Short mmCIF file of C-alpha atoms and ligand atoms in Angstrom, two decimals:
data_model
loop_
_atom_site.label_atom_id
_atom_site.label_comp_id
_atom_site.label_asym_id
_atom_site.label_seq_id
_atom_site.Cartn_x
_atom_site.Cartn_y
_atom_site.Cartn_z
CA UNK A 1 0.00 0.00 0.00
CA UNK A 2 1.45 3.32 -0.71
CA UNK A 3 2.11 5.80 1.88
CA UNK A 4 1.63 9.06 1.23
CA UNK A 5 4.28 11.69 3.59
CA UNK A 6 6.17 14.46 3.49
CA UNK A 7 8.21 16.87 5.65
CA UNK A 8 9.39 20.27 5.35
CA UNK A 9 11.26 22.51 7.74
CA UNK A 10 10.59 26.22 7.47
CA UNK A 11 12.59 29.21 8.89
CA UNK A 12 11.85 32.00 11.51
CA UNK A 13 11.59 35.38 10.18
CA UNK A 14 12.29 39.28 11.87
CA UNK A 15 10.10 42.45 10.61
CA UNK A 16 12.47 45.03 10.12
CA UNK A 17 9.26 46.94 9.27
CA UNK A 18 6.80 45.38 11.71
CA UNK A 19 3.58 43.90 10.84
CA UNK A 20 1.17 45.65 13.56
CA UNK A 21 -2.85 45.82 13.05
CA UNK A 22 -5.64 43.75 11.13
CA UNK A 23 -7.77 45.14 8.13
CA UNK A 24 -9.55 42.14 8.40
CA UNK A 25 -9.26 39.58 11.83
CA UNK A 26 -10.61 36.36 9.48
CA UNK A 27 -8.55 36.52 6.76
CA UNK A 28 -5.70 38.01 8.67
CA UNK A 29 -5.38 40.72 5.92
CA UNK A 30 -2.79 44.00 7.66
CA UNK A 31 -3.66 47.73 7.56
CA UNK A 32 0.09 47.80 6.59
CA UNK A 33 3.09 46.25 4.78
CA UNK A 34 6.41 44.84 5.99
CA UNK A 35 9.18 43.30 5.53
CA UNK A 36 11.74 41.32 6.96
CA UNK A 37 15.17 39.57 6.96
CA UNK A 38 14.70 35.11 7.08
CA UNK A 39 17.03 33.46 9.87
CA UNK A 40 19.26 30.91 9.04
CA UNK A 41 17.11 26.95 9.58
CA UNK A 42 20.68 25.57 10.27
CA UNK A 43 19.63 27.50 13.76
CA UNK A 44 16.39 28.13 14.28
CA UNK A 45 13.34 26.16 12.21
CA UNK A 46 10.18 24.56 12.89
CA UNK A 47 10.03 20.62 11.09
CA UNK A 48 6.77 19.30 9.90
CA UNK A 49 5.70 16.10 8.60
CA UNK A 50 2.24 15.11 6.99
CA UNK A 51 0.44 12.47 6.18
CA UNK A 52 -2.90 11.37 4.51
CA UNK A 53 -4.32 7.80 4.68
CA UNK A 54 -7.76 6.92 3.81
CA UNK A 55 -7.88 5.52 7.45
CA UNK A 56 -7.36 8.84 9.24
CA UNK A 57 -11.19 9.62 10.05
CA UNK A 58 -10.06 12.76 11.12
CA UNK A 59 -7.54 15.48 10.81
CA UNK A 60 -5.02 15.91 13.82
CA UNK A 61 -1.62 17.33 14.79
CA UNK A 62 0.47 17.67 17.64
CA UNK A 63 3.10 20.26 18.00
CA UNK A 64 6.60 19.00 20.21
CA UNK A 65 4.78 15.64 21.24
CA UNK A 66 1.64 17.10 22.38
CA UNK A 67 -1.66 16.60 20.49
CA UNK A 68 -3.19 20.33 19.96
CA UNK A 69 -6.63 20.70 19.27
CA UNK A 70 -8.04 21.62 15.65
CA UNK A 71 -10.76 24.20 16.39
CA UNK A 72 -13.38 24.17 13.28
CA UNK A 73 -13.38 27.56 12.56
CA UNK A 74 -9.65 28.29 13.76
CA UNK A 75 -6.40 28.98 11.86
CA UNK A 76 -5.14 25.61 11.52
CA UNK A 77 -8.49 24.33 10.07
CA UNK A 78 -8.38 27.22 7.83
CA UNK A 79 -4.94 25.77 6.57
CA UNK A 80 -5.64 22.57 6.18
CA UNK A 81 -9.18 23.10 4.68
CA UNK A 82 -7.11 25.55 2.02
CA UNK A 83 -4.26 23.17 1.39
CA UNK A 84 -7.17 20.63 0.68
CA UNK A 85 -8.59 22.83 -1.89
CA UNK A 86 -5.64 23.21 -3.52
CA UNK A 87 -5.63 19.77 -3.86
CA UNK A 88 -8.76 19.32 -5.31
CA UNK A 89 -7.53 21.52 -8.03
CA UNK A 90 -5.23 19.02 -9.30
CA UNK A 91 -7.30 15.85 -8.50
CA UNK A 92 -9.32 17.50 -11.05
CA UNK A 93 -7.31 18.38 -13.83
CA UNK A 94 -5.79 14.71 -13.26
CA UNK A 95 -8.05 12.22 -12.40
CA UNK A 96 -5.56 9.32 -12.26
CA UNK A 97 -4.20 11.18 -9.13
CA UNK A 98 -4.99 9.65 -5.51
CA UNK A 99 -7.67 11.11 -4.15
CA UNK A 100 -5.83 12.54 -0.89
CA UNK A 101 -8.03 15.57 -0.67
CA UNK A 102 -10.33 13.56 0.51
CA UNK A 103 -8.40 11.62 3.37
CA UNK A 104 -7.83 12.45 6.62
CA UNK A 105 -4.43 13.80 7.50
CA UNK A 106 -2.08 13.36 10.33
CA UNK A 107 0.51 16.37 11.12
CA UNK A 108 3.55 16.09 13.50
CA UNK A 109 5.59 19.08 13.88
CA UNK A 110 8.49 19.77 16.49
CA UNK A 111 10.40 23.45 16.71
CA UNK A 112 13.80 23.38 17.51
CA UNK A 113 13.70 26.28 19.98
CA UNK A 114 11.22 27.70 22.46
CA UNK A 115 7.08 27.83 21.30
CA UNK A 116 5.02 31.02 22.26
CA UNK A 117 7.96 32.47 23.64
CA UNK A 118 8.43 36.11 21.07
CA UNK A 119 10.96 33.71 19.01
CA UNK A 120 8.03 33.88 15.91
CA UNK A 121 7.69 29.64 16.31
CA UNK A 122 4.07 30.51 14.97
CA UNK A 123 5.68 31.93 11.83
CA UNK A 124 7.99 29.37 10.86
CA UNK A 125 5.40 26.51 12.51
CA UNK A 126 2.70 27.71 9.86
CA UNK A 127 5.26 28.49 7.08
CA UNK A 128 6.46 24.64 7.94
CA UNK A 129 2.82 23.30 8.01
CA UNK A 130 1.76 24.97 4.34
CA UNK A 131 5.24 23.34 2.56
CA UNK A 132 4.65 20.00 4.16
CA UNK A 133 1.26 19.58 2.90
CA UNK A 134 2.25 21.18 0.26
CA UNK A 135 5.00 18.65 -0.84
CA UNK A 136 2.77 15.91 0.04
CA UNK A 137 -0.18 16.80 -2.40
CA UNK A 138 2.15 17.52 -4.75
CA UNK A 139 0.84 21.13 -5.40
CA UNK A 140 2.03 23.15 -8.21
CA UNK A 141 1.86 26.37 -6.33
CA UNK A 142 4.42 28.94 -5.82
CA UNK A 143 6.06 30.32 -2.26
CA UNK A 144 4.11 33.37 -2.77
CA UNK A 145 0.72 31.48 -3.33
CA UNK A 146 1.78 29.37 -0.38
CA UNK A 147 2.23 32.36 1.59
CA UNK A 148 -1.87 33.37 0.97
CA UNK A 149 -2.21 30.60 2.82
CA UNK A 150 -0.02 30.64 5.73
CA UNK A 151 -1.32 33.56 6.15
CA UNK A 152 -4.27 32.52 7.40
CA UNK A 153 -2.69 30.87 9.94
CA UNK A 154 -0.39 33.75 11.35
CA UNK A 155 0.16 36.71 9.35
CA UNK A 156 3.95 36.94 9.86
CA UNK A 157 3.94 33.42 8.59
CA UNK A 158 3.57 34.76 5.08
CA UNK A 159 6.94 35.89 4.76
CA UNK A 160 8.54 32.58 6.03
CA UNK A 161 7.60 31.11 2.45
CA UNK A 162 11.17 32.79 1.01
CA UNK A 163 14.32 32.82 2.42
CA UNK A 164 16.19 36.70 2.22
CA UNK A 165 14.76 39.56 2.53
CA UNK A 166 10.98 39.34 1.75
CA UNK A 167 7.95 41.83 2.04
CA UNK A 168 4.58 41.29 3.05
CA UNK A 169 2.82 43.33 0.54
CA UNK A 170 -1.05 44.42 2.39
CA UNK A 171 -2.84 44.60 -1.02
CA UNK A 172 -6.19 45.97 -1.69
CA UNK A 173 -8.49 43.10 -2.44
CA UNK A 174 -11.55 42.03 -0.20
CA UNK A 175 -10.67 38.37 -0.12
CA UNK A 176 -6.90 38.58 0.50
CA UNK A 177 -5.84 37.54 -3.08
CA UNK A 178 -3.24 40.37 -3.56
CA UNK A 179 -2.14 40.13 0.39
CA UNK A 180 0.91 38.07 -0.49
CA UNK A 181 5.13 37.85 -0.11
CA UNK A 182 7.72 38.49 -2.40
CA UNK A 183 11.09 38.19 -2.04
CA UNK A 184 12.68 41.57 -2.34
CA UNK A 185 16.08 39.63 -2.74
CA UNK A 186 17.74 36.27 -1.87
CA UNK A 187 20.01 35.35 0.72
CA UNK A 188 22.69 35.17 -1.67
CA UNK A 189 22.72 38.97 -2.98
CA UNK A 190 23.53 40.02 0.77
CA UNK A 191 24.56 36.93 2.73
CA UNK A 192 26.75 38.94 5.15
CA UNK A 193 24.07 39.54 7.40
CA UNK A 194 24.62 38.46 10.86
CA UNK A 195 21.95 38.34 13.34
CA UNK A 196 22.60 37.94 17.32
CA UNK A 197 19.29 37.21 19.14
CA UNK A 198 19.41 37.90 22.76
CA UNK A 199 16.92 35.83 24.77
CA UNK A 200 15.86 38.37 28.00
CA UNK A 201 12.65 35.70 28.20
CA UNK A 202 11.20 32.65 27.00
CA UNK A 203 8.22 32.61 28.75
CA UNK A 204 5.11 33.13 27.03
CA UNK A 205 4.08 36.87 26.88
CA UNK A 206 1.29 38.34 28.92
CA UNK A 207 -0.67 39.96 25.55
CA UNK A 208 -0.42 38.30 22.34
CA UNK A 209 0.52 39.75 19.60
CA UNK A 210 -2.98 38.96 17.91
CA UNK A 211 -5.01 40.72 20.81
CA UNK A 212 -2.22 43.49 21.31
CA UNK A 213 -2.79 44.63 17.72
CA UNK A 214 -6.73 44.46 17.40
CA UNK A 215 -6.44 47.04 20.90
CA UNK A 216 -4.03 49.18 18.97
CA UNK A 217 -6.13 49.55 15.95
CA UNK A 218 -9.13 50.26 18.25
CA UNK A 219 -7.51 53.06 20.02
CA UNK A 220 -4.34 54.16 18.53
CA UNK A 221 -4.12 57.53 16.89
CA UNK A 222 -0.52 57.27 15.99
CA UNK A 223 -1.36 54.08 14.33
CA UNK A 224 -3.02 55.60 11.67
CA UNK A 225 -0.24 58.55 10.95
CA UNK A 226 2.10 54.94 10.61
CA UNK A 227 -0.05 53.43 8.56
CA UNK A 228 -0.51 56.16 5.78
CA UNK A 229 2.59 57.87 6.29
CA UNK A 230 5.81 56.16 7.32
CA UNK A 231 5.45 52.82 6.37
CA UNK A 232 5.11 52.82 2.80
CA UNK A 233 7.85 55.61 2.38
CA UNK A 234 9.78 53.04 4.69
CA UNK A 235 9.30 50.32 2.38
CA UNK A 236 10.63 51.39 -0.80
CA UNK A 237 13.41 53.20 1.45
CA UNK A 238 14.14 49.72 2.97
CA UNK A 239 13.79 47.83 -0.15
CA UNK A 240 16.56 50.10 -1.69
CA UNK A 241 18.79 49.75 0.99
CA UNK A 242 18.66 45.81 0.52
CA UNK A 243 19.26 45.97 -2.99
CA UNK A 244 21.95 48.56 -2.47
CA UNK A 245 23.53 46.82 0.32
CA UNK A 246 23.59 49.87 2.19
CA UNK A 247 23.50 48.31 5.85
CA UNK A 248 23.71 52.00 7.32
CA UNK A 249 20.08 52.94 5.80
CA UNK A 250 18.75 49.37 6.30
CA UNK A 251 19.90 49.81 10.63
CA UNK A 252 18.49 53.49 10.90
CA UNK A 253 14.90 52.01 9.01
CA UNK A 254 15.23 49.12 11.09
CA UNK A 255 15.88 50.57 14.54
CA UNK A 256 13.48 53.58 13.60
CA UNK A 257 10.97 50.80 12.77
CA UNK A 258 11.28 49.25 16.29
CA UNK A 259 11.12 52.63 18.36
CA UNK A 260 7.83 53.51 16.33
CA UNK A 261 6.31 49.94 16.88
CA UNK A 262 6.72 50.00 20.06
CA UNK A 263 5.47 53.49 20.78
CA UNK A 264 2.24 52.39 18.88
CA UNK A 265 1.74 49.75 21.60
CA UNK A 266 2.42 52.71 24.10
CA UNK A 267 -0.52 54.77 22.39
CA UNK A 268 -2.62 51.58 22.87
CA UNK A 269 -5.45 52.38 25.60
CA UNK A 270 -4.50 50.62 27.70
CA UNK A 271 -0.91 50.92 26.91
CA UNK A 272 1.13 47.35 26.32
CA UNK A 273 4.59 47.36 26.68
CA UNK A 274 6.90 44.29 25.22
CA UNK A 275 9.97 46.26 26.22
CA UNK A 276 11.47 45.68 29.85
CA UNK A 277 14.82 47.93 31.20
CA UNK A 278 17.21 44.70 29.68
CA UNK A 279 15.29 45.34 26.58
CA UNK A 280 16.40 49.30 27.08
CA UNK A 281 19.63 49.03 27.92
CA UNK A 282 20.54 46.70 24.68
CA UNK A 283 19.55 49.78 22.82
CA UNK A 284 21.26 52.19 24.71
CA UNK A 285 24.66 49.53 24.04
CA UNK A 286 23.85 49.75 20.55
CA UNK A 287 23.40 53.63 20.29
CA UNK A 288 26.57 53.74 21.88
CA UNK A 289 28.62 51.61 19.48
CA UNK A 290 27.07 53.27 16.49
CA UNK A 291 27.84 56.17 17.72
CA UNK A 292 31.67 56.21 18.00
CA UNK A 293 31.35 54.62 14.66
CA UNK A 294 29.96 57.85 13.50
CA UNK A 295 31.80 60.17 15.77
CA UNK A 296 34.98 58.51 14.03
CA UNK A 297 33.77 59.40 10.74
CA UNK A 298 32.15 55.42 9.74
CA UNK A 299 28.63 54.45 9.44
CA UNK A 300 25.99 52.45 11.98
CA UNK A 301 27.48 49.13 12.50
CA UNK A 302 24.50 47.12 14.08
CA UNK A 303 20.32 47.52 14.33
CA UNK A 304 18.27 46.61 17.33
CA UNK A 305 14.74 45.59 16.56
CA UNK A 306 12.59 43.74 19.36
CA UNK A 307 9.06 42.51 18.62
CA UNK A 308 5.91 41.73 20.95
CA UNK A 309 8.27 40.94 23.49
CA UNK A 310 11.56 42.00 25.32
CA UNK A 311 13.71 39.59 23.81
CA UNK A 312 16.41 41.40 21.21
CA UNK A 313 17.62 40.86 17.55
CA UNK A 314 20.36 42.82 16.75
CA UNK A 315 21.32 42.67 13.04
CA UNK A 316 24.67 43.88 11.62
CA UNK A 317 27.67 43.04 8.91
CA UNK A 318 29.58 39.40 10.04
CA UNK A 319 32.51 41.69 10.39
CA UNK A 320 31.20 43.74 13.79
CA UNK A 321 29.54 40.61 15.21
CA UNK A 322 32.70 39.87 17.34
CA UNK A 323 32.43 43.44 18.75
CA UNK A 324 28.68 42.98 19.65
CA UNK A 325 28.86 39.49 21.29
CA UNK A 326 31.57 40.73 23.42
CA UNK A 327 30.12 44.09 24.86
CA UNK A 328 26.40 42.09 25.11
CA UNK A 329 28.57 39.82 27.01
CA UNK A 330 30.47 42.47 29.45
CA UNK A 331 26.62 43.94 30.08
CA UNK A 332 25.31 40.84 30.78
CA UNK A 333 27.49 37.65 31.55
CA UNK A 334 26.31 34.16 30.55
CA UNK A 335 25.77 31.49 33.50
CA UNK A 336 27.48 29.02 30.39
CA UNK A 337 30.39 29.60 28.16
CA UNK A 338 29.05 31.28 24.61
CA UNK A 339 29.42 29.22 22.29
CA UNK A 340 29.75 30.72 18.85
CA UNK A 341 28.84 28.35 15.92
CA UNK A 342 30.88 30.64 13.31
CA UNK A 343 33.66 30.16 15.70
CA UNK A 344 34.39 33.55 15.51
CA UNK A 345 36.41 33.38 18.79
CA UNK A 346 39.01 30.77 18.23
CA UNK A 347 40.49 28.39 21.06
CA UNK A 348 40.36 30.85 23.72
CA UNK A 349 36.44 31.93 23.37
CA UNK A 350 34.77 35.54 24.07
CA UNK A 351 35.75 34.87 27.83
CA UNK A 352 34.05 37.89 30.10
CA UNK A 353 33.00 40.31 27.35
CA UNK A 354 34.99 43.39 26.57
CA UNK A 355 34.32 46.75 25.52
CA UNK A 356 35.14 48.57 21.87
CA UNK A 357 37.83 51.53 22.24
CA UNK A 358 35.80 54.74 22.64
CA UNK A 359 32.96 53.62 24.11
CA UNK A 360 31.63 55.34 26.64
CA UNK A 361 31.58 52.46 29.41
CA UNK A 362 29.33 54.41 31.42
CA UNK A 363 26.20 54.33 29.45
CA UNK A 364 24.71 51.15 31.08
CA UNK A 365 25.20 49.09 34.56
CA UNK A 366 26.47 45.13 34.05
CA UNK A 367 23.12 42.89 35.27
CA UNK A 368 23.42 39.94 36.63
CA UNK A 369 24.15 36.49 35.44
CA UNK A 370 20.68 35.29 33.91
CA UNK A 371 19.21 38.80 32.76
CA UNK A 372 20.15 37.58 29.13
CA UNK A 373 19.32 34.02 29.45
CA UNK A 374 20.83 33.05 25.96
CA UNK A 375 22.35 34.42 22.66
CA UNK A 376 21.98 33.06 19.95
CA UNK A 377 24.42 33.93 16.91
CA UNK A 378 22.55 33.53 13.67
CA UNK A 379 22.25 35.00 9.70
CA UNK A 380 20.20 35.57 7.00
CA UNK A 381 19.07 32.23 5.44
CA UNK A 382 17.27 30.11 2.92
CA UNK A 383 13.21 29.48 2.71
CA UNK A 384 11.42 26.13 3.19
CA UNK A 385 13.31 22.93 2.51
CA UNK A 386 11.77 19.92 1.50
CA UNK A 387 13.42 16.65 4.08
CA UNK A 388 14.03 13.52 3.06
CA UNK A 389 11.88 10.50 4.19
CA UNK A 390 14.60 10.01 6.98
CA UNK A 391 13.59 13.04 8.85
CA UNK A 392 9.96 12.22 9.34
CA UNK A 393 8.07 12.72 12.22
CA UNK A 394 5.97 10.36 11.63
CA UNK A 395 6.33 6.40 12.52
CA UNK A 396 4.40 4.00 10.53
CA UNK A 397 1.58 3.63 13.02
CA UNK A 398 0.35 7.47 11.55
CA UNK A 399 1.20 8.69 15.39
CA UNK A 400 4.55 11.16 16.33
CA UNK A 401 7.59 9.15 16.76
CA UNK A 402 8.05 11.27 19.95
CA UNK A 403 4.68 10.98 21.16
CA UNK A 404 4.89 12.94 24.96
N1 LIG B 501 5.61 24.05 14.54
C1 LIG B 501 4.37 24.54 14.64
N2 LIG B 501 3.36 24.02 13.91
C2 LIG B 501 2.12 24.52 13.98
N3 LIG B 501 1.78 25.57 14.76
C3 LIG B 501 2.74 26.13 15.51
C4 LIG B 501 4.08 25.64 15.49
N4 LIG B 501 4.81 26.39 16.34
C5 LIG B 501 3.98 27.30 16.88
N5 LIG B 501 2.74 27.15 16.39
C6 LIG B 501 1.54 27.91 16.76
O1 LIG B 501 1.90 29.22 17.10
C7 LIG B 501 1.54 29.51 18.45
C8 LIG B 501 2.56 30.44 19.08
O2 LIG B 501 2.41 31.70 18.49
P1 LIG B 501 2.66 33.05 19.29
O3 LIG B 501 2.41 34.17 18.34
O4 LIG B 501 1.95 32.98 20.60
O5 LIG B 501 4.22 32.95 19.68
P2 LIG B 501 5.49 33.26 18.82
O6 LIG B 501 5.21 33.04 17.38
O7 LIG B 501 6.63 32.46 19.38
O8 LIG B 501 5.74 34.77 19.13
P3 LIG B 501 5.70 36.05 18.11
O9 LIG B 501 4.78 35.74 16.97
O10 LIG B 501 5.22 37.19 18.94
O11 LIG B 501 7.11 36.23 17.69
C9 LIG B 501 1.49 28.14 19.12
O12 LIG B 501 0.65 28.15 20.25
C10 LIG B 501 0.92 27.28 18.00
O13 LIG B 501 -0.48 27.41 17.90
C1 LIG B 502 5.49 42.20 16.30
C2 LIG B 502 5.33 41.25 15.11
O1 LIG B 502 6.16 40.13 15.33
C3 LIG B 502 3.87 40.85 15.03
C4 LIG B 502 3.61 39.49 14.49
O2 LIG B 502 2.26 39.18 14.64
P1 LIG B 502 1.70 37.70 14.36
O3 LIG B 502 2.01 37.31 12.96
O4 LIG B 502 2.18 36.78 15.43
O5 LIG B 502 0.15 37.99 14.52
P2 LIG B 502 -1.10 37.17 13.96
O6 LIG B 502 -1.27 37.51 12.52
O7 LIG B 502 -2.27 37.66 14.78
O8 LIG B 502 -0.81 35.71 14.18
C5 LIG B 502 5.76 42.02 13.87
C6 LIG B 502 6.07 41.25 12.62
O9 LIG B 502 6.45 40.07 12.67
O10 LIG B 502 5.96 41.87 11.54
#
């Protein structure tokens, strides 16, 4: 009997310009564009394997070993149901295919770092989910008609369909045809950026980012001066700078980006803030160490962005990352050695942290041990990736090899 499985592994992505308010809460259409830079799945990626078998009666999935449930009306259903239709497309047009459109499926999906903890799992987890099922029904679509479709399961998810540097573009249409990413350019025009996330929490935030924005469209007045007039200038300003390579207009969009998103959520009645004084004080390092760049006559040398949460991604050129990890790392020592997989510290590792000549050492306190819990060192990176059959999460019984 033939069995009918794939898996995919899809990458997490970071808004440079930040996704922030719903035109529409069903079809998770924005009231503005974005864009943003893919990690690297060599670090961070959510792996998903499906299958259809005319005995699954009904659809299910469990996410790290733990069955979730598939509300009828909810996201994932929405997904699935989608993916299914897509299906039925080519069933049609070729009637010698299996009809697995009209199977049950089974799902198993695992991310390799922490769920629901502002690390965007739910972006590469439905990015993952769309190119499984995707691969399985052997669908003729491309990443950015994939992308309609993750969607509708998170809306940063769209943009986990490329690898690079990819927009969401908001469209116009009623039913979210035009709402769609494209890649802007591909990890290999500007592979030299580095990304260095630092982990302040991984506990699950106290207002999601789906409730958080629906308040800040209700009640935010700056919202609205965003919306029609900074972020589309921002875009094609952004957009340039990638296709330029011109990291010092692509940091001061970025970090301007970040400050304005999160004085949106300030604006928010009642206000929600994502940023917490470790959160503050990476930006004030930051300002610092651009700033005797520039004082010394050279351009911004890293971006801070943070989204609904405190943790920080700060991006910048390979060349400064040594710099960065070492002054995060005199701010805020690691309980464990940091372990840098570009082994951009040799033998003798980044030891206690030190600080870049010129900088004014005075422009933050050290916290303690554990106020950044982790770093991880990371770069721009490739989209979805089909797995071979080895990698499935699946055993033959239909159920998750790692059932919890
Ligand atoms: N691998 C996955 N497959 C399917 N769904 C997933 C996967 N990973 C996460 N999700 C869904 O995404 C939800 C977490 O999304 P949430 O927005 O709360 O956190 P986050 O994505 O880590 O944070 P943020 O979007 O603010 O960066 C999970 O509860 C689950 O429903
Ligand atoms: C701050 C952000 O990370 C918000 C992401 O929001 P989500 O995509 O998680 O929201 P839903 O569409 O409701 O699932 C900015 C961004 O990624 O652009």
């Amino acid at each position: 009997m033939s069995v009918y499985q794939a898996t995919a592994s899809a990458p997490v992505n970071i808004a440079c310009i930040k996704y922030w308010g719903k035109r529409d809460t069903k079809l998770i259409l924005p009231t503005n564009s974005s864009l943003s830079v893919t990690l690297d799945q060599d670090h961070l990626r959510s792996t998903t394997t499906s299958r259809a078998d005319p005995s699954f009666k009904t659809d299910r999935l469990w996410l790290n070993g733990k069955e979730e449930e598939i509300k009828d009306v909810g996201r994932l259903s929405t997904c699935i149901k989608e993916m299914k239709r897509l299906r039925r497309e080519v069933e049609d047009k070729n009637p010698n295919e299996p009809k697995l459109s009209t199977y049950g499926v089974h799902i198993a999906s695992k991310n390799n770092f922490p769920t629901a903890a502002g690390l965007a799992s739910s972006a590469s987890g439905f990015a993952a989910l769309v190119s499984s099922l995707a691969a399985l029904y052997k669908l003729p679509a491309t990443p950015s008609e994939l992308s309609l479709i993750s969607r509708q399961g998170s809306g940063s998810a769209c943009r986990s369909l490329f690898g690079g540097y990819v927009a969401w573009e908001m469209g116009s249409a009623s039913d979210g045809s035009d709402s769609l990413a494209i890649e802007v350019a591909p990890q290999s025009h500007w592979p030299d950026i580095h990304a260095l996330i630092c982990v302040v929490s991984d506990d699950k935030k106290g207002t999601s980012s789906t409730s958080g924005m629906q308040r800040t469209v209700e009640t935010s007045p700056l919202l609205q001066h965003r919306i029609k007039h900074v972020v589309p200038e921002r875009m094609e300003a952004i957009k340039k700078a990638i296709l330029a390579r011109d990291f010092d207009s692509f940091a001061r969009i970025t970090m301007q980006d970040s400050n304005q998103f999160h004085a949106v959520c300030l604006d928010t009645d009642p206000p929600i803030f994502y940023m917490n004084d470790v959160s503050r004080t990476i930006i004030a390092i930051i300002t610092e160490y651009n700033r005797v760049s520039v004082e010394n006559g050279g351009k911004l040398k890293a971006a801070y962005t943070y989204d609904a949460g405190p943790n920080a991604v700060i991006y910048a050129p390979k060349e400064n990352l040594k710099e960065i990890i070492s002054l995060i790392i005199k701010y805020f020592p690691q309980a464990d050695a940091f372990k840098d997989p570009f082994n951009l510290f040799g033998a003798q590792g980044v030891g206690s942290g030190a600080i870049v000549p010129g900088f004014n050492e005075a422009v933050a306190k050290q916290f303690p041990v554990g106020s950044v819990k982790n770093l991880i060192h990371t770069r721009v990176g490739d989209g979805p990736r089909v797995l071979p059959a080895e990698e499935a999460l699946l055993a033959s019984s239909g159920l998750p090899k790692d059932l919890a």
